[in-house]
Amino acid sequence: MKEAKQTFNLQLFLHLRQKLVLAIGVGLVTLIIVLLLGVPQLQQTFETRAKLQKETARLDKLKQKLSELDGVTYEPAFEQVAFISQTLPSKKPLLELLTSLYAVTQKSGVIVNDFSINPGLVATTAAELAQASQTQKAGYDTLELKLSVTGTFAQIQDFILLTETVTPFTTITSFALNATFGQTAEVAKDVFSAELVTNTFFFTKSISVSLEEALPKLAEDDYIVLSELSGYERITLPEQSGILGGGSEDFFQVEGFTFPSN
Amino acid sequence: MPRNINFVRERQQKVAQVGVLDQRILLVTIIVFAILLLLSLGVAGTRWWFGGQVRTVMTQQKAQESAIVQQQPIEESYTVFAHKLRVLRDLFGNRKNKQNSIAFFSKYFGSEVIVSQISYSSEDEVLTFVLDSKDIFVMNNVFEKLQSQELRSLYPTLQYGGLSRAQTGRYSLKLTVSLPKYVLQKPS
């Protein structure tokens, strides 16, 4: 006779295999803990570690920058800040250029016959923007001066060399020199005339720096330029040192009004 | 003699064997659970430690940032200074060669030769001189000097021509110099 198939008795199973059931329970709890707590914790730990590395690197950069800032004031080049600012000003140096031109003329002995300067352009907004983007890229803009001078060859040569060794930074972009060999008067002998176009440069670049960005490093060429520039003649605008007149005349003649006496 | 058949005993032995196996499984499961729990606690502790480190670093960053902000005027002036210096460096080389060339050619041919015309254009970096001499003998000296090795090594692209004689008997010659690229050098 065929044996009847035994039916599964849960109660009997629970009674006989308590420990297995307990093991299955512990296993399930372990799985739940691993999935719900362990894995997220591990992910967050890696994320926090990555954040710590990132923030530590930023802190190092900040420390480095602070150290550079502390040291930069002791650098000899830093003493030239005012001079470089004078050489390449951040505004259109119209008055400075005229003062320099006057000084150079006096020193070289040439006579300025004529000069014209173009201090600004009347342009549409679109043209201004196009020009602004060009100058922004180059980092500078120029102020053009056209002039004609007369003098001896040596005087004109001095004038050319001196023009390029004064502040603000000026370069002769084109010139034409012609000699006039006088035949009659002694004074008119060997008089040269020169037509020059000069460009005076001014800084137009806008600079943005982030807090942790390192200070710009000066290259060897920068130090060479600094050394060359140190020989330049510094032309400074004369400052008004006193007030002349004022407060003593009554232009309006208001009846009954008198100026208070000091 | 009938055989003694005891099914209960066999069943008890089988149940005992299964019990031992279950005991082992439970033990292993508990050990795994304990290890994973410890690991989880360890991971949580590590995360807490990293979190503390991040907080410390952030605090230090704030202190450094405020110190940097206090020195902002120095940073501003130095950064502008460095950028201006770069612009000047680029502009500097372009014109130094012109200054050197004018000074060189105005002296090179001697006092009897007059530079009667100079023209310069910054766009193509070409300098043109017109040399003026009182007679052909002086001009002959000019030609000899134009052939010299010193001049050729300094200005390899030098060209000359357009020799002319004026009614006064003066000779003039045109020199065209393509200016070499100037390389910044340390002052000696």
CSV table of C-alpha atoms in Angstrom, one decimal:
chain,number,residue,atom,x,y,z
A,1,MET,CA,0.0,0.0,0.0
A,2,LYS,CA,1.3,3.4,-1.0
A,3,GLU,CA,2.2,5.7,2.0
A,4,ALA,CA,0.2,8.9,2.2
A,5,LYS,CA,2.1,12.1,1.8
A,6,GLN,CA,2.8,13.9,5.1
A,7,THR,CA,1.2,17.4,5.3
A,8,PHE,CA,3.4,20.2,6.6
A,9,ASN,CA,2.6,21.0,10.3
A,10,LEU,CA,3.7,24.5,11.1
A,11,GLN,CA,3.2,24.1,14.9
A,12,LEU,CA,5.3,20.9,14.9
A,13,PHE,CA,8.0,22.7,12.8
A,14,LEU,CA,8.1,25.7,15.1
A,15,HIS,CA,8.3,23.4,18.1
A,16,LEU,CA,11.0,21.1,16.7
A,17,ARG,CA,13.1,23.7,14.9
A,18,GLN,CA,12.9,26.7,17.1
A,19,LYS,CA,16.6,27.5,16.7
A,20,LEU,CA,16.4,27.5,12.9
A,21,VAL,CA,13.4,29.8,13.0
A,22,LEU,CA,15.3,32.0,15.4
A,23,ALA,CA,18.3,32.0,13.0
A,24,ILE,CA,16.1,32.9,10.1
A,25,GLY,CA,14.7,35.8,12.3
A,26,VAL,CA,18.2,37.0,13.2
A,27,GLY,CA,19.2,36.7,9.5
A,28,LEU,CA,16.2,38.8,8.4
A,29,VAL,CA,17.0,41.4,11.1
A,30,THR,CA,20.6,41.5,10.0
A,31,LEU,CA,19.5,42.0,6.4
A,32,ILE,CA,17.2,44.8,7.3
A,33,ILE,CA,19.9,46.5,9.4
A,34,VAL,CA,22.4,46.2,6.6
A,35,LEU,CA,20.0,47.4,4.0
A,36,LEU,CA,18.4,50.2,5.9
A,37,LEU,CA,21.2,51.4,8.2
A,38,GLY,CA,24.6,49.9,7.1
A,39,VAL,CA,24.6,50.8,3.4
A,40,PRO,CA,23.3,54.4,3.8
A,41,GLN,CA,25.7,54.9,6.7
A,42,LEU,CA,28.5,53.7,4.5
A,43,GLN,CA,27.5,55.9,1.6
A,44,GLN,CA,27.2,58.9,3.9
A,45,THR,CA,30.6,58.1,5.4
A,46,PHE,CA,32.2,58.1,1.9
A,47,GLU,CA,30.4,61.3,1.1
A,48,THR,CA,31.5,63.0,4.3
A,49,ARG,CA,35.1,61.8,3.7
A,50,ALA,CA,35.0,63.3,0.2
A,51,LYS,CA,33.7,66.5,1.6
A,52,LEU,CA,36.4,66.5,4.2
A,53,GLN,CA,39.1,66.1,1.6
A,54,LYS,CA,37.5,68.9,-0.5
A,55,GLU,CA,37.2,71.3,2.4
A,56,THR,CA,40.7,70.4,3.6
A,57,ALA,CA,42.1,71.3,0.2
A,58,ARG,CA,40.2,74.6,0.3
A,59,LEU,CA,41.5,75.3,3.8
A,60,ASP,CA,45.1,74.6,2.5
A,61,LYS,CA,44.5,77.1,-0.3
A,62,LEU,CA,43.2,79.7,2.1
A,63,LYS,CA,46.2,79.2,4.4
A,64,GLN,CA,48.5,79.4,1.4
A,65,LYS,CA,46.8,82.6,0.3
A,66,LEU,CA,46.9,84.2,3.8
A,67,SER,CA,50.6,83.3,4.0
A,68,GLU,CA,51.2,84.9,0.6
A,69,LEU,CA,49.3,88.0,1.6
A,70,ASP,CA,51.4,88.2,4.8
A,71,GLY,CA,54.6,87.9,2.7
A,72,VAL,CA,53.7,90.1,-0.2
A,73,THR,CA,54.0,93.3,1.7
A,74,TYR,CA,57.7,92.5,2.3
A,75,GLU,CA,58.4,91.9,-1.4
A,76,PRO,CA,60.5,94.6,-3.0
A,77,ALA,CA,58.2,94.5,-6.0
A,78,PHE,CA,55.2,95.5,-3.9
A,79,GLU,CA,56.9,98.9,-3.3
A,80,GLN,CA,56.4,99.6,-7.0
A,81,VAL,CA,52.6,99.3,-6.8
A,82,ALA,CA,52.1,103.1,-6.8
A,83,PHE,CA,54.6,103.6,-9.6
A,84,ILE,CA,53.1,100.9,-11.8
A,85,SER,CA,49.7,102.4,-11.2
A,86,GLN,CA,51.1,105.8,-12.3
A,87,THR,CA,52.7,104.1,-15.4
A,88,LEU,CA,49.5,102.3,-16.4
A,89,PRO,CA,46.7,104.1,-14.8
A,90,SER,CA,43.2,102.7,-14.5
A,91,LYS,CA,41.6,105.8,-16.0
A,92,LYS,CA,42.2,107.8,-19.2
A,93,PRO,CA,45.3,109.8,-18.3
A,94,LEU,CA,44.6,113.0,-20.3
A,95,LEU,CA,46.0,115.5,-17.9
A,96,GLU,CA,49.0,113.3,-17.0
A,97,LEU,CA,49.8,112.9,-20.7
A,98,LEU,CA,49.7,116.7,-21.3
A,99,THR,CA,51.9,117.2,-18.2
A,100,SER,CA,54.4,114.6,-19.5
A,101,LEU,CA,54.4,116.1,-23.0
A,102,TYR,CA,55.1,119.5,-21.5
A,103,ALA,CA,58.0,118.1,-19.4
A,104,VAL,CA,59.5,116.1,-22.3
A,105,THR,CA,59.3,119.2,-24.6
A,106,GLN,CA,61.1,121.3,-22.0
A,107,LYS,CA,63.7,118.7,-21.4
A,108,SER,CA,64.5,117.9,-25.1
A,109,GLY,CA,64.2,121.5,-26.3
A,110,VAL,CA,61.9,120.7,-29.3
A,111,ILE,CA,59.1,123.0,-30.3
A,112,VAL,CA,55.7,121.6,-30.6
A,113,ASN,CA,54.0,123.2,-33.6
A,114,ASP,CA,50.7,121.4,-33.4
A,115,PHE,CA,49.0,118.7,-31.6
A,116,SER,CA,45.6,117.1,-31.5
A,117,ILE,CA,44.2,114.6,-29.1
A,118,ASN,CA,41.1,112.5,-29.2
A,119,PRO,CA,40.0,111.9,-25.7
A,120,GLY,CA,36.8,110.0,-26.4
A,121,LEU,CA,34.6,108.5,-29.0
A,122,VAL,CA,31.0,109.4,-29.7
A,123,ALA,CA,29.5,106.0,-30.5
A,124,THR,CA,26.4,103.9,-30.4
A,125,THR,CA,25.9,101.5,-27.6
A,126,ALA,CA,26.6,98.6,-29.9
A,127,ALA,CA,29.9,100.1,-31.0
A,128,GLU,CA,30.9,100.9,-27.5
A,129,LEU,CA,30.2,97.3,-26.4
A,130,ALA,CA,32.3,96.0,-29.4
A,131,GLN,CA,35.1,98.2,-28.4
A,132,ALA,CA,34.8,97.4,-24.8
A,133,SER,CA,35.0,93.7,-25.5
A,134,GLN,CA,38.2,94.3,-27.6
A,135,THR,CA,39.9,96.4,-24.9
A,136,GLN,CA,38.7,94.0,-22.2
A,137,LYS,CA,40.5,91.2,-24.0
A,138,ALA,CA,43.7,93.1,-24.4
A,139,GLY,CA,43.5,94.5,-20.9
A,140,TYR,CA,44.2,98.1,-22.0
A,141,ASP,CA,43.0,101.0,-24.1
A,142,THR,CA,44.9,103.8,-25.7
A,143,LEU,CA,44.7,107.6,-25.9
A,144,GLU,CA,46.0,108.8,-29.2
A,145,LEU,CA,48.0,112.0,-29.6
A,146,LYS,CA,49.1,113.4,-32.9
A,147,LEU,CA,51.7,116.1,-32.9
A,148,SER,CA,54.3,117.8,-35.0
A,149,VAL,CA,57.6,119.1,-33.5
A,150,THR,CA,60.6,120.8,-34.8
A,151,GLY,CA,64.2,120.8,-33.6
A,152,THR,CA,67.6,119.5,-34.3
A,153,PHE,CA,68.1,115.8,-34.9
A,154,ALA,CA,69.5,115.3,-31.4
A,155,GLN,CA,66.6,117.2,-29.9
A,156,ILE,CA,64.1,115.1,-31.8
A,157,GLN,CA,65.9,111.9,-30.9
A,158,ASP,CA,65.8,113.0,-27.3
A,159,PHE,CA,62.2,113.8,-27.6
A,160,ILE,CA,61.4,110.4,-29.1
A,161,LEU,CA,63.4,108.5,-26.4
A,162,LEU,CA,62.1,110.7,-23.5
A,163,THR,CA,58.5,110.3,-24.7
A,164,GLU,CA,58.8,106.6,-24.2
A,165,THR,CA,60.4,106.9,-20.8
A,166,VAL,CA,57.9,108.9,-18.9
A,167,THR,CA,54.7,108.0,-17.1
A,168,PRO,CA,52.0,107.3,-18.2
A,169,PHE,CA,53.3,104.6,-20.5
A,170,THR,CA,53.4,106.1,-24.0
A,171,THR,CA,54.6,104.5,-27.2
A,172,ILE,CA,55.3,106.2,-30.5
A,173,THR,CA,53.2,104.2,-33.0
A,174,SER,CA,54.3,106.1,-36.1
A,175,PHE,CA,56.5,109.0,-36.9
A,176,ALA,CA,58.0,110.6,-39.9
A,177,LEU,CA,61.1,112.8,-39.7
A,178,ASN,CA,62.2,115.2,-42.4
A,179,ALA,CA,65.2,117.4,-42.6
A,180,THR,CA,65.3,121.0,-43.8
A,181,PHE,CA,68.7,122.1,-44.8
A,182,GLY,CA,68.7,125.8,-44.4
A,183,GLN,CA,70.6,127.8,-47.0
A,184,THR,CA,70.2,131.3,-45.9
A,185,ALA,CA,69.8,131.9,-42.2
A,186,GLU,CA,72.2,130.3,-39.8
A,187,VAL,CA,69.5,129.4,-37.3
A,188,ALA,CA,67.4,127.5,-39.8
A,189,LYS,CA,70.3,125.1,-40.6
A,190,ASP,CA,69.7,121.4,-40.0
A,191,VAL,CA,66.2,121.9,-38.6
A,192,PHE,CA,64.2,118.7,-38.6
A,193,SER,CA,60.5,118.4,-38.4
A,194,ALA,CA,58.7,115.3,-37.2
A,195,GLU,CA,55.1,114.1,-37.3
A,196,LEU,CA,54.4,111.7,-34.5
A,197,VAL,CA,51.5,109.7,-33.4
A,198,THR,CA,51.7,108.4,-29.8
A,199,ASN,CA,49.5,106.0,-27.9
A,200,THR,CA,49.2,106.4,-24.2
A,201,PHE,CA,48.0,103.3,-22.5
A,202,PHE,CA,45.6,102.8,-19.7
A,203,PHE,CA,44.4,99.7,-17.9
A,204,THR,CA,40.8,98.6,-18.7
A,205,LYS,CA,40.7,95.0,-17.6
A,206,SER,CA,38.2,94.1,-14.9
A,207,ILE,CA,39.6,91.5,-12.6
A,208,SER,CA,37.6,89.1,-10.4
A,209,VAL,CA,39.3,87.0,-7.8
A,210,SER,CA,37.8,84.2,-5.7
A,211,LEU,CA,38.6,84.0,-2.0
A,212,GLU,CA,40.8,80.9,-2.3
A,213,GLU,CA,42.4,81.9,-5.5
A,214,ALA,CA,46.2,82.2,-5.2
A,215,LEU,CA,47.9,85.6,-5.7
A,216,PRO,CA,49.3,86.0,-9.2
A,217,LYS,CA,53.0,85.0,-9.4
A,218,LEU,CA,55.5,87.4,-11.0
A,219,ALA,CA,57.6,85.9,-13.8
A,220,GLU,CA,61.2,86.7,-14.4
A,221,ASP,CA,60.2,88.9,-17.3
A,222,ASP,CA,58.0,90.9,-15.0
A,223,TYR,CA,61.0,91.7,-12.8
A,224,ILE,CA,63.0,92.7,-15.9
A,225,VAL,CA,60.3,95.1,-16.9
A,226,LEU,CA,60.2,96.4,-13.3
A,227,SER,CA,63.9,97.0,-13.5
A,228,GLU,CA,63.6,98.7,-16.8
A,229,LEU,CA,60.7,100.9,-15.6
A,230,SER,CA,62.7,102.0,-12.6
A,231,GLY,CA,64.7,104.3,-14.9
A,232,TYR,CA,61.6,106.1,-16.1
A,233,GLU,CA,60.9,109.6,-15.2
A,234,ARG,CA,57.9,110.0,-12.9
A,235,ILE,CA,55.8,112.8,-14.0
A,236,THR,CA,53.3,113.9,-11.4
A,237,LEU,CA,50.5,116.4,-11.7
A,238,PRO,CA,51.2,119.5,-9.7
A,239,GLU,CA,48.8,119.7,-6.8
A,240,GLN,CA,47.0,122.8,-5.6
A,241,SER,CA,48.6,123.8,-2.3
A,242,GLY,CA,46.7,126.9,-1.5
A,243,ILE,CA,43.4,128.7,-2.1
A,244,LEU,CA,43.7,132.1,-3.7
A,245,GLY,CA,41.0,134.7,-3.1
A,246,GLY,CA,37.4,133.8,-2.3
A,247,GLY,CA,35.1,135.0,0.4
A,248,SER,CA,36.0,138.7,0.1
A,249,GLU,CA,33.8,140.0,-2.6
A,250,ASP,CA,30.1,140.3,-2.6
A,251,PHE,CA,29.1,139.4,-6.2
A,252,PHE,CA,25.3,139.5,-5.5
A,253,GLN,CA,25.1,142.8,-3.6
A,254,VAL,CA,22.2,141.6,-1.4
A,255,GLU,CA,21.0,144.6,0.5
A,256,GLY,CA,21.7,144.4,4.3
A,257,PHE,CA,23.8,141.2,3.9
A,258,THR,CA,27.4,141.3,5.2
A,259,PHE,CA,30.0,138.5,5.2
A,260,PRO,CA,30.7,137.2,8.6
A,261,SER,CA,34.1,138.2,9.8
A,262,ASN,CA,36.6,135.5,10.8
B,1,MET,CA,12.4,-14.4,17.4
B,2,PRO,CA,10.7,-11.1,16.4
B,3,ARG,CA,12.9,-8.2,15.6
B,4,ASN,CA,12.7,-5.2,18.0
B,5,ILE,CA,11.5,-2.3,16.0
B,6,ASN,CA,11.7,1.1,17.7
B,7,PHE,CA,10.8,4.0,15.3
B,8,VAL,CA,10.8,6.6,18.1
B,9,ARG,CA,14.4,6.2,18.9
B,10,GLU,CA,15.4,6.7,15.2
B,11,ARG,CA,13.1,9.7,15.1
B,12,GLN,CA,14.7,11.1,18.3
B,13,GLN,CA,18.2,10.7,16.9
B,14,LYS,CA,17.2,12.5,13.7
B,15,VAL,CA,15.6,15.3,15.6
B,16,ALA,CA,18.7,15.6,17.8
B,17,GLN,CA,20.9,15.8,14.7
B,18,VAL,CA,18.7,18.5,13.2
B,19,GLY,CA,18.7,20.4,16.5
B,20,VAL,CA,22.5,20.4,16.5
B,21,LEU,CA,22.6,21.7,12.9
B,22,ASP,CA,20.0,24.4,13.8
B,23,GLN,CA,22.1,25.3,16.8
B,24,ARG,CA,25.1,25.8,14.5
B,25,ILE,CA,23.1,27.8,12.0
B,26,LEU,CA,21.8,30.0,14.8
B,27,LEU,CA,25.3,30.5,16.2
B,28,VAL,CA,26.7,31.5,12.8
B,29,THR,CA,23.8,33.8,12.1
B,30,ILE,CA,24.3,35.5,15.5
B,31,ILE,CA,28.1,35.9,14.8
B,32,VAL,CA,27.3,37.4,11.4
B,33,PHE,CA,24.7,39.7,13.0
B,34,ALA,CA,27.2,40.8,15.7
B,35,ILE,CA,30.0,41.4,13.1
B,36,LEU,CA,27.7,43.4,10.9
B,37,LEU,CA,26.3,45.3,13.9
B,38,LEU,CA,29.8,46.2,15.0
B,39,LEU,CA,30.7,47.2,11.5
B,40,SER,CA,27.6,49.4,11.3
B,41,LEU,CA,28.5,51.0,14.6
B,42,GLY,CA,32.1,51.4,13.3
B,43,VAL,CA,30.9,53.1,10.1
B,44,ALA,CA,28.5,55.3,12.1
B,45,GLY,CA,31.4,56.3,14.4
B,46,THR,CA,33.7,57.0,11.5
B,47,ARG,CA,31.0,59.1,9.9
B,48,TRP,CA,30.5,61.0,13.1
B,49,TRP,CA,34.3,61.6,13.3
B,50,PHE,CA,34.5,62.7,9.7
B,51,GLY,CA,31.5,65.0,10.4
B,52,GLY,CA,33.4,66.5,13.4
B,53,GLN,CA,36.5,67.0,11.2
B,54,VAL,CA,34.5,68.7,8.5
B,55,ARG,CA,33.0,71.1,11.1
B,56,THR,CA,36.5,71.8,12.5
B,57,VAL,CA,37.8,72.5,9.0
B,58,MET,CA,34.8,74.7,8.2
B,59,THR,CA,35.5,76.7,11.4
B,60,GLN,CA,39.1,77.1,10.4
B,61,GLN,CA,38.1,78.1,6.9
B,62,LYS,CA,35.9,80.9,8.3
B,63,ALA,CA,38.7,82.2,10.4
B,64,GLN,CA,41.1,82.2,7.4
B,65,GLU,CA,38.4,83.8,5.2
B,66,SER,CA,37.9,86.6,7.7
B,67,ALA,CA,41.7,87.2,7.9
B,68,ILE,CA,41.9,87.3,4.1
B,69,VAL,CA,39.0,89.7,3.9
B,70,GLN,CA,40.8,92.0,6.3
B,71,GLN,CA,43.7,92.0,3.9
B,72,GLN,CA,41.5,92.6,0.9
B,73,PRO,CA,43.1,96.1,0.1
B,74,ILE,CA,46.5,94.5,-0.1
B,75,GLU,CA,45.2,91.7,-2.3
B,76,GLU,CA,43.4,94.1,-4.5
B,77,SER,CA,46.3,96.4,-5.1
B,78,TYR,CA,48.8,93.5,-5.6
B,79,THR,CA,46.5,91.7,-8.1
B,80,VAL,CA,45.9,94.8,-10.1
B,81,PHE,CA,49.7,95.5,-10.0
B,82,ALA,CA,50.5,92.0,-11.3
B,83,HIS,CA,48.0,92.3,-14.1
B,84,LYS,CA,49.2,95.7,-15.1
B,85,LEU,CA,52.8,94.5,-15.1
B,86,ARG,CA,51.8,91.7,-17.5
B,87,VAL,CA,50.2,94.2,-19.8
B,88,LEU,CA,53.3,96.4,-19.6
B,89,ARG,CA,55.5,93.4,-20.3
B,90,ASP,CA,53.7,92.7,-23.5
B,91,LEU,CA,53.8,96.3,-24.5
B,92,PHE,CA,57.4,96.7,-23.5
B,93,GLY,CA,59.0,94.3,-26.0
B,94,ASN,CA,57.2,95.8,-28.9
B,95,ARG,CA,58.9,99.2,-28.6
B,96,LYS,CA,62.3,98.5,-27.1
B,97,ASN,CA,63.6,97.2,-30.5
B,98,LYS,CA,62.5,100.5,-32.1
B,99,GLN,CA,64.3,102.6,-29.5
B,100,ASN,CA,67.5,100.5,-29.8
B,101,SER,CA,67.4,100.7,-33.6
B,102,ILE,CA,67.0,104.5,-33.8
B,103,ALA,CA,69.9,104.9,-31.3
B,104,PHE,CA,72.0,102.4,-33.3
B,105,PHE,CA,71.5,103.8,-36.8
B,106,SER,CA,71.9,107.5,-35.8
B,107,LYS,CA,75.4,106.7,-34.6
B,108,TYR,CA,76.5,103.8,-36.7
B,109,PHE,CA,77.5,105.7,-39.9
B,110,GLY,CA,79.4,108.5,-38.2
B,111,SER,CA,79.0,112.2,-37.9
B,112,GLU,CA,79.4,112.9,-41.6
B,113,VAL,CA,76.2,111.0,-42.4
B,114,ILE,CA,72.9,112.7,-41.5
B,115,VAL,CA,69.7,110.8,-41.0
B,116,SER,CA,67.4,113.1,-42.9
B,117,GLN,CA,64.2,111.1,-42.7
B,118,ILE,CA,62.9,108.4,-40.4
B,119,SER,CA,59.5,106.8,-40.6
B,120,TYR,CA,58.1,104.1,-38.4
B,121,SER,CA,54.9,102.1,-38.4
B,122,SER,CA,54.0,100.0,-35.4
B,123,GLU,CA,51.7,97.8,-37.5
B,124,ASP,CA,54.3,96.1,-39.6
B,125,GLU,CA,57.2,97.0,-37.3
B,126,VAL,CA,59.3,98.5,-40.1
B,127,LEU,CA,61.6,101.4,-39.6
B,128,THR,CA,62.8,103.4,-42.6
B,129,PHE,CA,65.8,105.7,-42.6
B,130,VAL,CA,67.0,108.1,-45.3
B,131,LEU,CA,70.7,108.7,-45.0
B,132,ASP,CA,72.1,111.9,-46.4
B,133,SER,CA,75.8,112.4,-47.2
B,134,LYS,CA,77.6,115.5,-48.5
B,135,ASP,CA,79.5,113.6,-51.2
B,136,ILE,CA,80.0,110.2,-52.9
B,137,PHE,CA,83.1,109.4,-50.8
B,138,VAL,CA,81.1,109.5,-47.6
B,139,MET,CA,78.4,107.5,-49.2
B,140,ASN,CA,81.0,104.9,-50.2
B,141,ASN,CA,81.9,104.5,-46.6
B,142,VAL,CA,78.2,104.0,-45.9
B,143,PHE,CA,78.1,101.1,-48.4
B,144,GLU,CA,81.2,99.6,-46.8
B,145,LYS,CA,79.6,99.7,-43.4
B,146,LEU,CA,76.4,98.3,-44.8
B,147,GLN,CA,78.3,95.1,-45.7
B,148,SER,CA,79.8,94.6,-42.3
B,149,GLN,CA,79.1,91.4,-40.4
B,150,GLU,CA,78.1,93.2,-37.2
B,151,LEU,CA,75.3,95.0,-39.0
B,152,ARG,CA,74.2,91.8,-40.8
B,153,SER,CA,74.0,89.8,-37.6
B,154,LEU,CA,72.0,92.5,-35.8
B,155,TYR,CA,69.7,93.3,-38.7
B,156,PRO,CA,69.6,90.3,-41.1
B,157,THR,CA,66.5,91.7,-42.9
B,158,LEU,CA,68.1,95.1,-43.6
B,159,GLN,CA,67.4,96.4,-47.1
B,160,TYR,CA,68.7,99.5,-48.8
B,161,GLY,CA,68.2,101.2,-52.1
B,162,GLY,CA,66.9,104.3,-53.8
B,163,LEU,CA,70.2,106.0,-54.0
B,164,SER,CA,69.7,109.5,-55.3
B,165,ARG,CA,71.7,112.7,-55.9
B,166,ALA,CA,70.3,116.1,-55.3
B,167,GLN,CA,71.1,119.3,-57.2
B,168,THR,CA,73.2,120.4,-54.3
B,169,GLY,CA,75.5,117.3,-54.8
B,170,ARG,CA,74.3,115.5,-51.7
B,171,TYR,CA,73.6,111.8,-51.9
B,172,SER,CA,70.8,110.0,-50.1
B,173,LEU,CA,70.1,106.4,-49.5
B,174,LYS,CA,67.0,104.7,-48.1
B,175,LEU,CA,67.3,101.9,-45.5
B,176,THR,CA,64.5,99.7,-44.5
B,177,VAL,CA,64.7,97.7,-41.3
B,178,SER,CA,62.3,95.0,-40.2
B,179,LEU,CA,62.6,95.2,-36.5
B,180,PRO,CA,63.7,91.9,-34.9
B,181,LYS,CA,61.6,90.6,-32.0
B,182,TYR,CA,62.9,92.0,-28.8
B,183,VAL,CA,63.6,89.5,-26.0
B,184,LEU,CA,63.6,90.8,-22.5
B,185,GLN,CA,67.0,90.4,-20.9
B,186,LYS,CA,68.2,91.0,-17.4
B,187,PRO,CA,70.0,94.3,-17.1
B,188,SER,CA,73.7,93.6,-16.7
